XYZ file of N, CA and C in Angstrom:
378
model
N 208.884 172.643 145.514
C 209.544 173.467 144.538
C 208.666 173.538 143.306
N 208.337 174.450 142.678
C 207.738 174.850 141.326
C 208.136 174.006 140.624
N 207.555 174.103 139.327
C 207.827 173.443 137.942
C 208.926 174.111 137.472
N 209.364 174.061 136.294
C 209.932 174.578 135.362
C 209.338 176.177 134.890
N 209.534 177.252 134.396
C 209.052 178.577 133.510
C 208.536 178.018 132.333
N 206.952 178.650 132.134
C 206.434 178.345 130.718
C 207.806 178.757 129.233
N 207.189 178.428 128.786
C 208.370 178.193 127.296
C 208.074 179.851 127.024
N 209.078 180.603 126.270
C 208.577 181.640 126.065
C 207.398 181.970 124.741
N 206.932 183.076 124.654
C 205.662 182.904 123.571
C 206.414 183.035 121.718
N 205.956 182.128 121.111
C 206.049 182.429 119.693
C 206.374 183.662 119.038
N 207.302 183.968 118.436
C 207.689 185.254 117.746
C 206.956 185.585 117.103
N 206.661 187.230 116.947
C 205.383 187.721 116.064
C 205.898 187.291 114.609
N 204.921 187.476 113.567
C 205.268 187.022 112.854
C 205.372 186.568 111.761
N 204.775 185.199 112.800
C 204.707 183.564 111.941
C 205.700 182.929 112.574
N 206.517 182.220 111.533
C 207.552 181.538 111.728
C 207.562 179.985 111.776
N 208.136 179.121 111.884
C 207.937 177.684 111.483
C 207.619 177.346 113.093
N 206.298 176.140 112.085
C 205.728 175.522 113.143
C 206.365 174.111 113.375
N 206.609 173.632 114.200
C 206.622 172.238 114.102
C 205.631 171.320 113.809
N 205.670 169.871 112.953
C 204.584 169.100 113.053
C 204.515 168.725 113.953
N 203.348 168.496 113.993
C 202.312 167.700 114.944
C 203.038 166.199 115.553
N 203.231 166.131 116.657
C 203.269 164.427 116.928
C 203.176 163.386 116.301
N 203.186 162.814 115.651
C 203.082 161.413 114.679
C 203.204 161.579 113.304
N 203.527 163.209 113.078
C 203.541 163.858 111.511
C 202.868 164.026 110.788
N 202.663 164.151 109.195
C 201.511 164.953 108.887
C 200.484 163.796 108.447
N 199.381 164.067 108.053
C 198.160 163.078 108.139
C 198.597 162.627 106.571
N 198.144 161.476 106.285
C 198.524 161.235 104.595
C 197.622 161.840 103.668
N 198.416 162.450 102.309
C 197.566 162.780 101.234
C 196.251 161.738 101.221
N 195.129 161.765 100.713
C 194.474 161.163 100.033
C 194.615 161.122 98.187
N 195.245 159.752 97.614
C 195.191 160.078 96.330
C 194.097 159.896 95.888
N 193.405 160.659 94.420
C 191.750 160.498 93.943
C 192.516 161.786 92.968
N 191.431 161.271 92.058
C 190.604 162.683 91.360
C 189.472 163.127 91.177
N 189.308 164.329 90.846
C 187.856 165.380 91.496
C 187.182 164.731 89.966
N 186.052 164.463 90.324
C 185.075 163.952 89.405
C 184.847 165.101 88.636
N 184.629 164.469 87.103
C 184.324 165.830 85.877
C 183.170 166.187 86.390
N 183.023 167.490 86.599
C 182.011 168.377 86.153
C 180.963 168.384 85.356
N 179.927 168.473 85.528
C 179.133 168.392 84.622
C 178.597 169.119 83.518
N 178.222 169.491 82.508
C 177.894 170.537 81.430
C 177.073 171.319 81.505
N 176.965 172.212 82.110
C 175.605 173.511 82.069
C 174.397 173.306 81.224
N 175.309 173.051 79.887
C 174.297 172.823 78.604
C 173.815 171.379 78.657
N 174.325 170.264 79.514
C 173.304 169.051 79.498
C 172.265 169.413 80.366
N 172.752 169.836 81.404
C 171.437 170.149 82.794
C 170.014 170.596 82.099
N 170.725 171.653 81.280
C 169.537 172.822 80.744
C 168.993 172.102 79.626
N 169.696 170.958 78.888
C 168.940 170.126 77.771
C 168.177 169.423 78.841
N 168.027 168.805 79.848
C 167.400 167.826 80.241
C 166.219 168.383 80.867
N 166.286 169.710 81.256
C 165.409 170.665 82.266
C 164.085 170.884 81.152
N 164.806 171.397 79.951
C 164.185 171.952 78.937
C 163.456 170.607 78.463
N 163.873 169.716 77.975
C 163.454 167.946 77.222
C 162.555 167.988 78.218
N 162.548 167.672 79.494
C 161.155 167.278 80.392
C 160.463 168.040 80.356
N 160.564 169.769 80.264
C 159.407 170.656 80.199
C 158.848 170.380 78.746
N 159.577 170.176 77.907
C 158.720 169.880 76.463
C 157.474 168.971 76.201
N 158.455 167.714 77.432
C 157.354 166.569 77.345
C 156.137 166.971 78.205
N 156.292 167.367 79.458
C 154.971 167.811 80.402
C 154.349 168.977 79.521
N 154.654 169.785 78.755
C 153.866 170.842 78.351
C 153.627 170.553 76.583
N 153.519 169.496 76.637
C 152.641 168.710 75.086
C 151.294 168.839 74.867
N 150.312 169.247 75.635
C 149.332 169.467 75.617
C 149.311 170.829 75.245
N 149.589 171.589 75.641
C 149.444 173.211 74.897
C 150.430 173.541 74.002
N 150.935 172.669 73.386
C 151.509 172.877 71.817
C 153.136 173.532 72.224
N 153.489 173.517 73.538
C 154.795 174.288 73.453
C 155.662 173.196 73.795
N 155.641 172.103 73.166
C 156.793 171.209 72.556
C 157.245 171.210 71.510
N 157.018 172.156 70.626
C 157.235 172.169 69.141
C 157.974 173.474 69.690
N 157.806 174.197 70.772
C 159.113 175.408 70.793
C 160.227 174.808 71.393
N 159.893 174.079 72.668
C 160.944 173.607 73.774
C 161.389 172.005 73.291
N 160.620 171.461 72.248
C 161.367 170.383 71.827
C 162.793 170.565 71.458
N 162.527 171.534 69.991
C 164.154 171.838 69.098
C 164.598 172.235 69.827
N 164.962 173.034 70.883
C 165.639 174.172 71.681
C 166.269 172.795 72.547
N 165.707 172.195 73.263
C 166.190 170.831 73.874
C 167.100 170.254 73.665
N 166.768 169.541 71.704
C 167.785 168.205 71.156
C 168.970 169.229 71.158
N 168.934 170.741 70.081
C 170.098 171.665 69.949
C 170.648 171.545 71.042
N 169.945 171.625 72.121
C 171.854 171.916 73.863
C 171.906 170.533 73.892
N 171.225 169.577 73.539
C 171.986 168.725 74.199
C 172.784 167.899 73.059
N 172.384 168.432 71.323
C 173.134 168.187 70.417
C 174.604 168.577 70.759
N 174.944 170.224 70.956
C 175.656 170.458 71.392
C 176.626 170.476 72.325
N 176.155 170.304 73.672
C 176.201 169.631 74.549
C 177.382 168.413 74.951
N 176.522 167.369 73.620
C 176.987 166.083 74.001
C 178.708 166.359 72.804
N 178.906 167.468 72.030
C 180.249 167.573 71.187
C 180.716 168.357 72.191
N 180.601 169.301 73.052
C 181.647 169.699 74.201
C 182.015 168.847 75.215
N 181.407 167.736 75.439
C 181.986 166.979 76.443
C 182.861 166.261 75.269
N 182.863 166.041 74.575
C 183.207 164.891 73.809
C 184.560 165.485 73.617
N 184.757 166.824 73.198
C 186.077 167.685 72.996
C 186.643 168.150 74.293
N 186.561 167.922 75.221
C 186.637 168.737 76.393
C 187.946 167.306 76.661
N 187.953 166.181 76.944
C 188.960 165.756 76.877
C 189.043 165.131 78.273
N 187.472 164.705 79.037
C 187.047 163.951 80.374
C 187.022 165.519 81.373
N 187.154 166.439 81.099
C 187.365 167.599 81.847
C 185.586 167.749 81.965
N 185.037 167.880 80.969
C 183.517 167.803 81.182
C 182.799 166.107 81.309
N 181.286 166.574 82.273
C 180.871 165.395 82.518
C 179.313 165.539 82.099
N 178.432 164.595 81.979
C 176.984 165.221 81.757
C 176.504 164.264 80.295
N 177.211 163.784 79.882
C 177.022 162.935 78.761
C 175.652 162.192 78.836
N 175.808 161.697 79.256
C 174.144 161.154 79.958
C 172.994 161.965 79.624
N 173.545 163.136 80.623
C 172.091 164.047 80.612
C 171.705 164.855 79.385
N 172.826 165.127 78.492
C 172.816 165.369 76.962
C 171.678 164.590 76.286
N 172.563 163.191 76.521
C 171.592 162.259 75.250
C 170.217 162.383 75.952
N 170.176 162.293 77.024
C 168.320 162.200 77.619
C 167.447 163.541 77.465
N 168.301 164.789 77.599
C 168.097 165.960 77.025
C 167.645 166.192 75.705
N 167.942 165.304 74.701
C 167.919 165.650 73.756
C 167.073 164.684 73.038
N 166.747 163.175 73.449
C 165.762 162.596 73.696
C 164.425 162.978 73.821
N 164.489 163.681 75.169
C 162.928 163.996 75.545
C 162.424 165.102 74.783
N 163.736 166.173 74.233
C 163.204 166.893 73.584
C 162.759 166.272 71.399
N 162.869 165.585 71.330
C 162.573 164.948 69.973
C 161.325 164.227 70.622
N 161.374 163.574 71.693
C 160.190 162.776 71.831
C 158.439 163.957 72.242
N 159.549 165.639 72.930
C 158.236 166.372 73.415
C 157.723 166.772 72.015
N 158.631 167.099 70.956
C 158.510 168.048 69.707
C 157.416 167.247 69.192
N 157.568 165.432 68.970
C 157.011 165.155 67.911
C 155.330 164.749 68.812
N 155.273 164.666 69.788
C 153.630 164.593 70.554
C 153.135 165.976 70.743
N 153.782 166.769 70.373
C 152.827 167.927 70.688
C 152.614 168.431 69.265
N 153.449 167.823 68.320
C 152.835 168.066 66.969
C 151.526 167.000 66.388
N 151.890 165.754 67.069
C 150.667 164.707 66.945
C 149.704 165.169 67.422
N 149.759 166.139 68.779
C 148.532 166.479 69.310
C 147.965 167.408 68.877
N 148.735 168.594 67.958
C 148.416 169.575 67.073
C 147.104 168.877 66.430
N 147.810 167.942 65.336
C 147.306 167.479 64.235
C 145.509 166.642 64.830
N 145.689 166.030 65.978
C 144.773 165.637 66.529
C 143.566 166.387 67.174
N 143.956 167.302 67.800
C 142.872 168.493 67.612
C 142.174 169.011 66.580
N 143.159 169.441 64.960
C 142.693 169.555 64.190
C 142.110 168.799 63.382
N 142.080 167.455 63.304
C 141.254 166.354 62.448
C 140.078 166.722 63.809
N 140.007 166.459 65.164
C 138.492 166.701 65.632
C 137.920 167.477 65.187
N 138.181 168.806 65.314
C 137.900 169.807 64.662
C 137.116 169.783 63.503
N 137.917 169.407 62.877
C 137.334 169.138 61.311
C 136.138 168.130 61.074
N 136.045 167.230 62.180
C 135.305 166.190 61.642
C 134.079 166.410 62.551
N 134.406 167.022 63.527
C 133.194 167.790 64.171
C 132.340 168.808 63.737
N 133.089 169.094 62.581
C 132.270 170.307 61.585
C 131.627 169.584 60.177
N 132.223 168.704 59.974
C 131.914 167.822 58.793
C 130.461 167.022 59.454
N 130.435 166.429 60.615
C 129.618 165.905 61.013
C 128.291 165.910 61.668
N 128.051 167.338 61.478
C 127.019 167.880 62.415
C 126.250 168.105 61.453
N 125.081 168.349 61.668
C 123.405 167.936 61.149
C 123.124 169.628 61.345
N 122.776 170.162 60.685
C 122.148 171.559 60.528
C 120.761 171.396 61.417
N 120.960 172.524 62.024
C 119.311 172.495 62.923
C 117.900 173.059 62.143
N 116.939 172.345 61.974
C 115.956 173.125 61.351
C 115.543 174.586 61.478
């Protein structure tokens, strides 16, 4: 003798599903980690390009531009109320950019004392 007739098919629809066998899987409780600040990323991106590009004097552009986002930066996380994250990369942002500003102005100044003393020091040719 046969089985039983398949069940008939699900009403178009939708309609309620039953759970699953053993019921539903458990929440996981957590919260989603803050976000990080656009403006720290871009202070920290900017602070390291200041420092690698100290030799051709464009740490004295990308220095200030640096400490400013990540001056800034580090008062939107601070107001944001844990909703923003990046604090870190602010202060190091803004770090590297004071540390690129003031070597590529040392190195300014250091070119120009060679300069100078290379002209002061030379012996006229007969």
């Amino acid at each position: 003798m046969p089985g039983p007739p398949p069940p008939p098919p699900p009403p178009m629809g939708g309609g309620f599903v039953p759970p699953p066998p053993g019921g539903y899987a458990p929440m996981s409780a957590g919260y989603a980690a803050p976000r990080n600040d656009g403006l720290a990323i871009a202070s920290l991106i900017v602070g390291i390009l200041s420092v690698v590009c100290t030799l051709g004097c464009f740490g004295v552009l990308l220095g200030p531009a640096a400490a400013i986002m990540g001056f800034i930066s580090r008062q939107r996380i601070a107001t944001s109320g844990g909703a923003l994250g990046g604090g870190t990369l602010a202060v190091i942002g803004l770090v590297l950019g004071i540390v690129g500003f003031v070597a590529s102005v040392g190195w300014f100044f250091l070119i120009i004392s060679g300069a100078i003393t290379s002209m002061t020091n030379s012996t006229p040719s007969p």
